[in-house]
């Protein structure tokens, strides 16, 4: 399908930013509201014309029924356009939530989980096992002990 407008061609990545979706929703809402107003004006004129030029030979019920049958679709179209304009708020909110808020919260939770794994575990309360006593080094006997040896011995014991 070819486009005859001189505007930019549609691309899905145009709606990657919340500002773009907000602008799109606002513009779409404006178009839908103007179309709903146009249909309301046509409906108003059709109702006025029908009331002013009621066909002769119809009973009052038949005239009411034909009036409703002719004007009813205008009312339905107008209601659908107004409902569609209201849905643009949902479009904007769902986009913002689905593309930005939920992924940001998931990313923050993943980062928090990753940091929790990297941080040393500190136990609080009486559940912690007290450390085992380490032998006091004797001065001069066996030379100096290395810190890493002590840590490794504590882990293996």
mmCIF file of N, CA and C in Angstrom, residues 11-138:
data_model
loop_
_atom_site.group_PDB
_atom_site.id
_atom_site.type_symbol
_atom_site.label_atom_id
_atom_site.label_comp_id
_atom_site.label_asym_id
_atom_site.label_seq_id
_atom_site.Cartn_x
_atom_site.Cartn_y
_atom_site.Cartn_z
ATOM 1 N N UNK A 11 7.310 3.519 11.035
ATOM 2 C CA UNK A 11 8.282 2.547 11.493
ATOM 3 C C UNK A 11 7.951 2.204 12.941
ATOM 4 N N UNK A 12 8.025 0.938 13.299
ATOM 5 C CA UNK A 12 7.693 0.497 14.645
ATOM 6 C C UNK A 12 8.565 1.107 15.718
ATOM 7 N N UNK A 13 9.795 1.447 15.356
ATOM 8 C CA UNK A 13 10.687 2.025 16.372
ATOM 9 C C UNK A 13 10.380 3.491 16.651
ATOM 10 N N UNK A 14 9.372 4.041 16.004
ATOM 11 C CA UNK A 14 8.966 5.413 16.314
ATOM 12 C C UNK A 14 8.320 5.500 17.692
ATOM 13 N N UNK A 15 7.799 4.379 18.181
ATOM 14 C CA UNK A 15 7.112 4.381 19.464
ATOM 15 C C UNK A 15 7.971 3.740 20.559
ATOM 16 N N UNK A 16 9.257 3.980 20.537
ATOM 17 C CA UNK A 16 10.129 3.412 21.564
ATOM 18 C C UNK A 16 10.286 4.327 22.755
ATOM 19 N N UNK A 17 9.886 5.562 22.641
ATOM 20 C CA UNK A 17 10.028 6.522 23.734
ATOM 21 C C UNK A 17 8.647 6.895 24.264
ATOM 22 N N UNK A 18 8.529 7.067 25.581
ATOM 23 C CA UNK A 18 7.225 7.442 26.141
ATOM 24 C C UNK A 18 6.705 8.768 25.592
ATOM 25 N N UNK A 19 7.596 9.689 25.280
ATOM 26 C CA UNK A 19 7.148 10.985 24.739
ATOM 27 C C UNK A 19 6.468 10.800 23.384
ATOM 28 N N UNK A 20 7.005 9.853 22.583
ATOM 29 C CA UNK A 20 6.420 9.617 21.259
ATOM 30 C C UNK A 20 5.023 8.995 21.409
ATOM 31 N N UNK A 21 4.884 8.055 22.333
ATOM 32 C CA UNK A 21 3.577 7.421 22.541
ATOM 33 C C UNK A 21 2.587 8.441 23.084
ATOM 34 N N UNK A 22 3.047 9.297 23.972
ATOM 35 C CA UNK A 22 2.164 10.328 24.519
ATOM 36 C C UNK A 22 1.696 11.266 23.411
ATOM 37 N N UNK A 23 2.611 11.679 22.538
ATOM 38 C CA UNK A 23 2.243 12.559 21.431
ATOM 39 C C UNK A 23 1.282 11.850 20.471
ATOM 40 N N UNK A 24 1.569 10.572 20.177
ATOM 41 C CA UNK A 24 0.696 9.802 19.296
ATOM 42 C C UNK A 24 -0.701 9.674 19.894
ATOM 43 N N UNK A 25 -0.780 9.340 21.188
ATOM 44 C CA UNK A 25 -2.077 9.186 21.853
ATOM 45 C C UNK A 25 -2.854 10.492 21.856
ATOM 46 N N UNK A 26 -2.163 11.581 22.133
ATOM 47 C CA UNK A 26 -2.819 12.890 22.168
ATOM 48 C C UNK A 26 -3.364 13.251 20.791
ATOM 49 N N UNK A 27 -2.550 13.015 19.763
ATOM 50 C CA UNK A 27 -2.981 13.335 18.405
ATOM 51 C C UNK A 27 -4.148 12.435 17.989
ATOM 52 N N UNK A 28 -4.058 11.155 18.277
ATOM 53 C CA UNK A 28 -5.135 10.228 17.928
ATOM 54 C C UNK A 28 -6.421 10.585 18.667
ATOM 55 N N UNK A 29 -6.290 10.945 19.931
ATOM 56 C CA UNK A 29 -7.444 11.356 20.729
ATOM 57 C C UNK A 29 -8.118 12.569 20.104
ATOM 58 N N UNK A 30 -7.314 13.529 19.656
ATOM 59 C CA UNK A 30 -7.869 14.724 19.015
ATOM 60 C C UNK A 30 -8.621 14.400 17.739
ATOM 61 N N UNK A 31 -8.059 13.507 16.927
ATOM 62 C CA UNK A 31 -8.721 13.118 15.674
ATOM 63 C C UNK A 31 -10.026 12.392 15.974
ATOM 64 N N UNK A 32 -9.986 11.467 16.929
ATOM 65 C CA UNK A 32 -11.209 10.725 17.263
ATOM 66 C C UNK A 32 -12.291 11.635 17.820
ATOM 67 N N UNK A 33 -11.890 12.593 18.651
ATOM 68 C CA UNK A 33 -12.885 13.526 19.206
ATOM 69 C C UNK A 33 -13.476 14.402 18.116
ATOM 70 N N UNK A 34 -12.653 14.839 17.173
ATOM 71 C CA UNK A 34 -13.193 15.674 16.097
ATOM 72 C C UNK A 34 -14.134 14.865 15.204
ATOM 73 N N UNK A 35 -13.809 13.603 14.963
ATOM 74 C CA UNK A 35 -14.697 12.761 14.156
ATOM 75 C C UNK A 35 -15.997 12.475 14.906
ATOM 76 N N UNK A 36 -15.904 12.265 16.219
ATOM 77 C CA UNK A 36 -17.115 12.049 17.023
ATOM 78 C C UNK A 36 -17.996 13.299 16.983
ATOM 79 N N UNK A 37 -17.382 14.467 17.031
ATOM 80 C CA UNK A 37 -18.153 15.709 16.953
ATOM 81 C C UNK A 37 -18.806 15.868 15.585
ATOM 82 N N UNK A 38 -18.095 15.476 14.532
ATOM 83 C CA UNK A 38 -18.646 15.526 13.184
ATOM 84 C C UNK A 38 -19.880 14.625 13.082
ATOM 85 N N UNK A 39 -19.776 13.408 13.598
ATOM 86 C CA UNK A 39 -20.911 12.477 13.558
ATOM 87 C C UNK A 39 -22.057 13.017 14.412
ATOM 88 N N UNK A 40 -21.746 13.626 15.550
ATOM 89 C CA UNK A 40 -22.787 14.207 16.404
ATOM 90 C C UNK A 40 -23.515 15.326 15.671
ATOM 91 N N UNK A 41 -22.775 16.144 14.926
ATOM 92 C CA UNK A 41 -23.409 17.215 14.155
ATOM 93 C C UNK A 41 -24.331 16.653 13.074
ATOM 94 N N UNK A 42 -23.872 15.619 12.361
ATOM 95 C CA UNK A 42 -24.696 15.000 11.322
ATOM 96 C C UNK A 42 -25.940 14.387 11.959
ATOM 97 N N UNK A 43 -25.745 13.735 13.091
ATOM 98 C CA UNK A 43 -26.873 13.113 13.801
ATOM 99 C C UNK A 43 -27.893 14.167 14.219
ATOM 100 N N UNK A 44 -27.403 15.273 14.751
ATOM 101 C CA UNK A 44 -28.276 16.355 15.188
ATOM 102 C C UNK A 44 -29.101 16.886 14.014
ATOM 103 N N UNK A 45 -28.447 17.079 12.877
ATOM 104 C CA UNK A 45 -29.153 17.569 11.694
ATOM 105 C C UNK A 45 -30.152 16.540 11.182
ATOM 106 N N UNK A 46 -29.758 15.267 11.200
ATOM 107 C CA UNK A 46 -30.667 14.221 10.722
ATOM 108 C C UNK A 46 -31.912 14.139 11.607
ATOM 109 N N UNK A 47 -31.714 14.248 12.917
ATOM 110 C CA UNK A 47 -32.863 14.209 13.825
ATOM 111 C C UNK A 47 -33.772 15.417 13.603
ATOM 112 N N UNK A 48 -33.164 16.583 13.424
ATOM 113 C CA UNK A 48 -33.965 17.793 13.205
ATOM 114 C C UNK A 48 -34.725 17.700 11.887
ATOM 115 N N UNK A 49 -34.063 17.201 10.831
ATOM 116 C CA UNK A 49 -34.731 17.071 9.536
ATOM 117 C C UNK A 49 -35.884 16.079 9.627
ATOM 118 N N UNK A 50 -35.675 14.976 10.335
ATOM 119 C CA UNK A 50 -36.726 13.968 10.438
ATOM 120 C C UNK A 50 -37.935 14.521 11.188
ATOM 121 N N UNK A 51 -37.661 15.250 12.272
ATOM 122 C CA UNK A 51 -38.768 15.797 13.060
ATOM 123 C C UNK A 51 -39.514 16.870 12.278
ATOM 124 N N UNK A 52 -38.790 17.642 11.493
ATOM 125 C CA UNK A 52 -39.420 18.712 10.721
ATOM 126 C C UNK A 52 -40.152 18.177 9.501
ATOM 127 N N UNK A 53 -39.665 17.101 8.922
ATOM 128 C CA UNK A 53 -40.234 16.568 7.681
ATOM 129 C C UNK A 53 -40.724 15.139 7.870
ATOM 130 N N UNK A 54 -41.543 14.938 8.884
ATOM 131 C CA UNK A 54 -42.059 13.592 9.142
ATOM 132 C C UNK A 54 -42.925 13.165 7.968
ATOM 133 N N UNK A 55 -42.654 11.980 7.426
ATOM 134 C CA UNK A 55 -43.447 11.514 6.268
ATOM 135 C C UNK A 55 -44.913 11.313 6.646
ATOM 136 N N UNK A 56 -45.754 11.658 5.717
ATOM 137 C CA UNK A 56 -47.185 11.488 5.975
ATOM 138 C C UNK A 56 -47.558 10.034 5.772
ATOM 139 N N UNK A 57 -48.570 9.638 6.436
ATOM 140 C CA UNK A 57 -49.061 8.271 6.266
ATOM 141 C C UNK A 57 -48.492 7.306 7.280
ATOM 142 N N UNK A 58 -47.531 7.729 8.079
ATOM 143 C CA UNK A 58 -46.975 6.848 9.117
ATOM 144 C C UNK A 58 -47.713 7.099 10.425
ATOM 145 N N UNK A 59 -47.922 6.041 11.141
ATOM 146 C CA UNK A 59 -48.457 6.210 12.490
ATOM 147 C C UNK A 59 -47.339 6.771 13.362
ATOM 148 N N UNK A 60 -47.691 7.240 14.537
ATOM 149 C CA UNK A 60 -46.652 7.824 15.395
ATOM 150 C C UNK A 60 -45.612 6.777 15.784
ATOM 151 N N UNK A 61 -46.047 5.527 16.001
ATOM 152 C CA UNK A 61 -45.084 4.483 16.339
ATOM 153 C C UNK A 61 -44.171 4.192 15.164
ATOM 154 N N UNK A 62 -44.766 4.089 13.966
ATOM 155 C CA UNK A 62 -43.956 3.789 12.792
ATOM 156 C C UNK A 62 -42.983 4.925 12.498
ATOM 157 N N UNK A 63 -43.403 6.151 12.690
ATOM 158 C CA UNK A 63 -42.505 7.292 12.495
ATOM 159 C C UNK A 63 -41.365 7.251 13.508
ATOM 160 N N UNK A 64 -41.699 6.936 14.766
ATOM 161 C CA UNK A 64 -40.655 6.826 15.790
ATOM 162 C C UNK A 64 -39.682 5.704 15.454
ATOM 163 N N UNK A 65 -40.243 4.565 14.999
ATOM 164 C CA UNK A 65 -39.410 3.418 14.683
ATOM 165 C C UNK A 65 -38.482 3.719 13.516
ATOM 166 N N UNK A 66 -38.962 4.322 12.475
ATOM 167 C CA UNK A 66 -38.117 4.647 11.317
ATOM 168 C C UNK A 66 -37.075 5.705 11.688
ATOM 169 N N UNK A 67 -37.469 6.648 12.509
ATOM 170 C CA UNK A 67 -36.525 7.666 12.968
ATOM 171 C C UNK A 67 -35.376 6.998 13.733
ATOM 172 N N UNK A 68 -35.757 6.098 14.633
ATOM 173 C CA UNK A 68 -34.733 5.392 15.411
ATOM 174 C C UNK A 68 -33.866 4.528 14.506
ATOM 175 N N UNK A 69 -34.459 3.885 13.533
ATOM 176 C CA UNK A 69 -33.755 3.004 12.615
ATOM 177 C C UNK A 69 -32.759 3.777 11.760
ATOM 178 N N UNK A 70 -33.097 5.006 11.408
ATOM 179 C CA UNK A 70 -32.216 5.833 10.579
ATOM 180 C C UNK A 70 -31.142 6.517 11.416
ATOM 181 N N UNK A 71 -31.530 7.056 12.565
ATOM 182 C CA UNK A 71 -30.610 7.864 13.366
ATOM 183 C C UNK A 71 -29.770 7.009 14.323
ATOM 184 N N UNK A 72 -30.253 5.827 14.686
ATOM 185 C CA UNK A 72 -29.552 4.962 15.635
ATOM 186 C C UNK A 72 -28.091 4.682 15.292
ATOM 187 N N UNK A 73 -27.782 4.338 14.049
ATOM 188 C CA UNK A 73 -26.374 4.082 13.716
ATOM 189 C C UNK A 73 -25.465 5.292 13.955
ATOM 190 N N UNK A 74 -25.990 6.488 13.746
ATOM 191 C CA UNK A 74 -25.172 7.678 14.039
ATOM 192 C C UNK A 74 -24.803 7.727 15.524
ATOM 193 N N UNK A 75 -25.777 7.430 16.374
ATOM 194 C CA UNK A 75 -25.524 7.431 17.810
ATOM 195 C C UNK A 75 -24.483 6.382 18.171
ATOM 196 N N UNK A 76 -24.613 5.180 17.599
ATOM 197 C CA UNK A 76 -23.662 4.109 17.886
ATOM 198 C C UNK A 76 -22.257 4.458 17.415
ATOM 199 N N UNK A 77 -22.166 5.022 16.223
ATOM 200 C CA UNK A 77 -20.859 5.418 15.701
ATOM 201 C C UNK A 77 -20.235 6.479 16.603
ATOM 202 N N UNK A 78 -21.035 7.438 17.003
ATOM 203 C CA UNK A 78 -20.533 8.491 17.896
ATOM 204 C C UNK A 78 -20.039 7.889 19.212
ATOM 205 N N UNK A 79 -20.798 6.963 19.779
ATOM 206 C CA UNK A 79 -20.387 6.331 21.041
ATOM 207 C C UNK A 79 -19.093 5.539 20.873
ATOM 208 N N UNK A 80 -18.976 4.835 19.746
ATOM 209 C CA UNK A 80 -17.748 4.066 19.498
ATOM 210 C C UNK A 80 -16.538 4.981 19.368
ATOM 211 N N UNK A 81 -16.707 6.099 18.691
ATOM 212 C CA UNK A 81 -15.599 7.048 18.548
ATOM 213 C C UNK A 81 -15.208 7.642 19.900
ATOM 214 N N UNK A 82 -16.202 7.955 20.719
ATOM 215 C CA UNK A 82 -15.902 8.492 22.058
ATOM 216 C C UNK A 82 -15.214 7.451 22.922
ATOM 217 N N UNK A 83 -15.651 6.182 22.821
ATOM 218 C CA UNK A 83 -14.991 5.102 23.567
ATOM 219 C C UNK A 83 -13.553 4.896 23.086
ATOM 220 N N UNK A 84 -13.358 4.989 21.777
ATOM 221 C CA UNK A 84 -12.002 4.845 21.229
ATOM 222 C C UNK A 84 -11.093 5.960 21.735
ATOM 223 N N UNK A 85 -11.624 7.168 21.833
ATOM 224 C CA UNK A 85 -10.817 8.282 22.359
ATOM 225 C C UNK A 85 -10.436 8.018 23.810
ATOM 226 N N UNK A 86 -11.348 7.434 24.585
ATOM 227 C CA UNK A 86 -11.033 7.100 25.981
ATOM 228 C C UNK A 86 -9.962 6.009 26.052
ATOM 229 N N UNK A 87 -9.981 5.091 25.101
ATOM 230 C CA UNK A 87 -9.004 4.000 25.098
ATOM 231 C C UNK A 87 -7.582 4.481 24.828
ATOM 232 N N UNK A 88 -7.429 5.665 24.267
ATOM 233 C CA UNK A 88 -6.069 6.165 24.027
ATOM 234 C C UNK A 88 -5.333 6.392 25.348
ATOM 235 N N UNK A 89 -6.075 6.690 26.420
ATOM 236 C CA UNK A 89 -5.431 6.817 27.737
ATOM 237 C C UNK A 89 -4.902 5.465 28.201
ATOM 238 N N UNK A 90 -5.686 4.385 27.961
ATOM 239 C CA UNK A 90 -5.223 3.039 28.295
ATOM 240 C C UNK A 90 -4.005 2.653 27.461
ATOM 241 N N UNK A 91 -4.042 3.020 26.183
ATOM 242 C CA UNK A 91 -2.906 2.735 25.311
ATOM 243 C C UNK A 91 -1.635 3.346 25.882
ATOM 244 N N UNK A 92 -1.716 4.588 26.243
ATOM 245 C CA UNK A 92 -0.551 5.299 26.778
ATOM 246 C C UNK A 92 -0.077 4.688 28.093
ATOM 247 N N UNK A 93 -1.012 4.393 28.973
ATOM 248 C CA UNK A 93 -0.656 3.835 30.289
ATOM 249 C C UNK A 93 -0.078 2.432 30.157
ATOM 250 N N UNK A 94 -0.676 1.607 29.318
ATOM 251 C CA UNK A 94 -0.162 0.247 29.130
ATOM 252 C C UNK A 94 1.217 0.263 28.509
ATOM 253 N N UNK A 95 1.419 1.135 27.546
ATOM 254 C CA UNK A 95 2.736 1.230 26.923
ATOM 255 C C UNK A 95 3.781 1.634 27.958
ATOM 256 N N UNK A 96 3.476 2.673 28.714
ATOM 257 C CA UNK A 96 4.429 3.164 29.715
ATOM 258 C C UNK A 96 4.734 2.067 30.741
ATOM 259 N N UNK A 97 3.688 1.389 31.177
ATOM 260 C CA UNK A 97 3.877 0.349 32.185
ATOM 261 C C UNK A 97 4.603 -0.859 31.593
ATOM 262 N N UNK A 98 4.157 -1.322 30.442
ATOM 263 C CA UNK A 98 4.715 -2.533 29.835
ATOM 264 C C UNK A 98 6.107 -2.378 29.257
ATOM 265 N N UNK A 99 6.419 -1.203 28.756
ATOM 266 C CA UNK A 99 7.712 -1.013 28.108
ATOM 267 C C UNK A 99 8.736 -0.312 28.980
ATOM 268 N N UNK A 100 8.286 0.331 30.063
ATOM 269 C CA UNK A 100 9.243 1.100 30.864
ATOM 270 C C UNK A 100 9.191 0.771 32.352
ATOM 271 N N UNK A 101 8.017 0.794 32.958
ATOM 272 C CA UNK A 101 7.949 0.605 34.411
ATOM 273 C C UNK A 101 8.229 -0.839 34.817
ATOM 274 N N UNK A 102 7.577 -1.805 34.171
ATOM 275 C CA UNK A 102 7.794 -3.210 34.521
ATOM 276 C C UNK A 102 9.233 -3.634 34.211
ATOM 277 N N UNK A 103 9.774 -3.352 33.011
ATOM 278 C CA UNK A 103 11.173 -3.725 32.768
ATOM 279 C C UNK A 103 12.148 -3.035 33.728
ATOM 280 N N UNK A 104 11.879 -1.797 34.096
ATOM 281 C CA UNK A 104 12.767 -1.096 35.030
ATOM 282 C C UNK A 104 12.719 -1.755 36.404
ATOM 283 N N UNK A 105 11.528 -2.151 36.856
ATOM 284 C CA UNK A 105 11.435 -2.810 38.162
ATOM 285 C C UNK A 105 12.081 -4.184 38.119
ATOM 286 N N UNK A 106 11.936 -4.915 37.000
ATOM 287 C CA UNK A 106 12.588 -6.214 36.867
ATOM 288 C C UNK A 106 14.106 -6.057 36.857
ATOM 289 N N UNK A 107 14.569 -5.039 36.161
ATOM 290 C CA UNK A 107 16.006 -4.791 36.105
ATOM 291 C C UNK A 107 16.540 -4.420 37.485
ATOM 292 N N UNK A 108 15.803 -3.614 38.226
ATOM 293 C CA UNK A 108 16.227 -3.233 39.577
ATOM 294 C C UNK A 108 16.235 -4.451 40.497
ATOM 295 N N UNK A 109 15.237 -5.325 40.369
ATOM 296 C CA UNK A 109 15.193 -6.534 41.193
ATOM 297 C C UNK A 109 16.344 -7.474 40.847
ATOM 298 N N UNK A 110 16.650 -7.608 39.565
ATOM 299 C CA UNK A 110 17.763 -8.464 39.153
ATOM 300 C C UNK A 110 19.085 -7.913 39.661
ATOM 301 N N UNK A 111 19.239 -6.597 39.598
ATOM 302 C CA UNK A 111 20.464 -5.973 40.097
ATOM 303 C C UNK A 111 20.582 -6.169 41.601
ATOM 304 N N UNK A 112 19.484 -6.019 42.312
ATOM 305 C CA UNK A 112 19.489 -6.212 43.759
ATOM 306 C C UNK A 112 19.835 -7.658 44.108
ATOM 307 N N UNK A 113 19.297 -8.597 43.335
ATOM 308 C CA UNK A 113 19.576 -10.010 43.566
ATOM 309 C C UNK A 113 21.048 -10.314 43.293
ATOM 310 N N UNK A 114 21.570 -9.737 42.239
ATOM 311 C CA UNK A 114 22.968 -9.947 41.896
ATOM 312 C C UNK A 114 23.875 -9.379 42.979
ATOM 313 N N UNK A 115 23.537 -8.199 43.482
ATOM 314 C CA UNK A 115 24.337 -7.586 44.539
ATOM 315 C C UNK A 115 24.230 -8.388 45.835
ATOM 316 N N UNK A 116 23.067 -8.982 46.085
ATOM 317 C CA UNK A 116 22.905 -9.793 47.291
ATOM 318 C C UNK A 116 23.766 -11.045 47.221
ATOM 319 N N UNK A 117 23.910 -11.614 46.023
ATOM 320 C CA UNK A 117 24.755 -12.791 45.869
ATOM 321 C C UNK A 117 26.221 -12.436 46.045
ATOM 322 N N UNK A 118 26.610 -11.261 45.592
ATOM 323 C CA UNK A 118 28.006 -10.849 45.676
ATOM 324 C C UNK A 118 28.380 -10.379 47.064
ATOM 325 N N UNK A 119 27.442 -9.866 47.828
ATOM 326 C CA UNK A 119 27.726 -9.361 49.171
ATOM 327 C C UNK A 119 27.898 -10.538 50.126
ATOM 328 N N UNK A 120 28.791 -10.413 51.116
ATOM 329 C CA UNK A 120 28.959 -11.497 52.075
ATOM 330 C C UNK A 120 27.699 -11.659 52.918
ATOM 331 N N UNK A 121 27.376 -12.906 53.218
ATOM 332 C CA UNK A 121 26.193 -13.199 53.997
ATOM 333 C C UNK A 121 26.476 -12.935 55.467
ATOM 334 N N UNK A 122 25.667 -12.116 56.082
ATOM 335 C CA UNK A 122 25.801 -11.809 57.493
ATOM 336 C C UNK A 122 24.562 -12.337 58.187
ATOM 337 N N UNK A 123 24.770 -13.228 59.142
ATOM 338 C CA UNK A 123 23.637 -13.794 59.861
ATOM 339 C C UNK A 123 23.376 -12.961 61.098
ATOM 340 N N UNK A 124 22.128 -12.706 61.370
ATOM 341 C CA UNK A 124 21.777 -11.918 62.548
ATOM 342 C C UNK A 124 21.065 -12.804 63.544
ATOM 343 N N UNK A 125 21.256 -12.522 64.816
ATOM 344 C CA UNK A 125 20.537 -13.256 65.851
ATOM 345 C C UNK A 125 21.314 -14.444 66.367
ATOM 346 N N UNK A 126 20.654 -15.248 67.217
ATOM 347 C CA UNK A 126 21.321 -16.360 67.882
ATOM 348 C C UNK A 126 21.557 -17.571 66.986
ATOM 349 N N UNK A 127 21.120 -17.537 65.741
ATOM 350 C CA UNK A 127 21.271 -18.667 64.844
ATOM 351 C C UNK A 127 22.722 -18.825 64.392
ATOM 352 N N UNK A 128 23.484 -17.761 64.407
ATOM 353 C CA UNK A 128 24.857 -17.804 63.919
ATOM 354 C C UNK A 128 25.713 -18.715 64.798
ATOM 355 N N UNK A 129 26.539 -19.505 64.157
ATOM 356 C CA UNK A 129 27.451 -20.396 64.870
ATOM 357 C C UNK A 129 28.686 -19.593 65.287
ATOM 358 N N UNK A 130 29.071 -19.664 66.561
ATOM 359 C CA UNK A 130 30.243 -18.906 66.988
ATOM 360 C C UNK A 130 31.511 -19.462 66.329
ATOM 361 N N UNK A 131 32.448 -18.584 66.020
ATOM 362 C CA UNK A 131 33.668 -19.057 65.364
ATOM 363 C C UNK A 131 34.479 -19.959 66.299
ATOM 364 N N UNK A 132 35.184 -20.905 65.703
ATOM 365 C CA UNK A 132 36.032 -21.814 66.479
ATOM 366 C C UNK A 132 37.276 -21.063 66.944
ATOM 367 N N UNK A 133 37.739 -21.349 68.140
ATOM 368 C CA UNK A 133 38.938 -20.656 68.618
ATOM 369 C C UNK A 133 40.161 -21.021 67.785
ATOM 370 N N UNK A 134 40.953 -20.027 67.535
ATOM 371 C CA UNK A 134 42.170 -20.215 66.754
ATOM 372 C C UNK A 134 43.335 -20.264 67.732
ATOM 373 N N UNK A 135 44.269 -21.152 67.452
ATOM 374 C CA UNK A 135 45.434 -21.270 68.327
ATOM 375 C C UNK A 135 46.230 -19.968 68.298
ATOM 376 N N UNK A 136 46.633 -19.558 69.454
ATOM 377 C CA UNK A 136 47.463 -18.362 69.528
ATOM 378 C C UNK A 136 48.855 -18.707 69.027
ATOM 379 N N UNK A 137 49.389 -17.900 68.144
ATOM 380 C CA UNK A 137 50.730 -18.208 67.640
ATOM 381 C C UNK A 137 51.767 -18.019 68.743
ATOM 382 N N UNK A 138 52.676 -18.915 68.751
ATOM 383 C CA UNK A 138 53.759 -18.801 69.729
ATOM 384 C C UNK A 138 54.865 -17.976 69.126
#
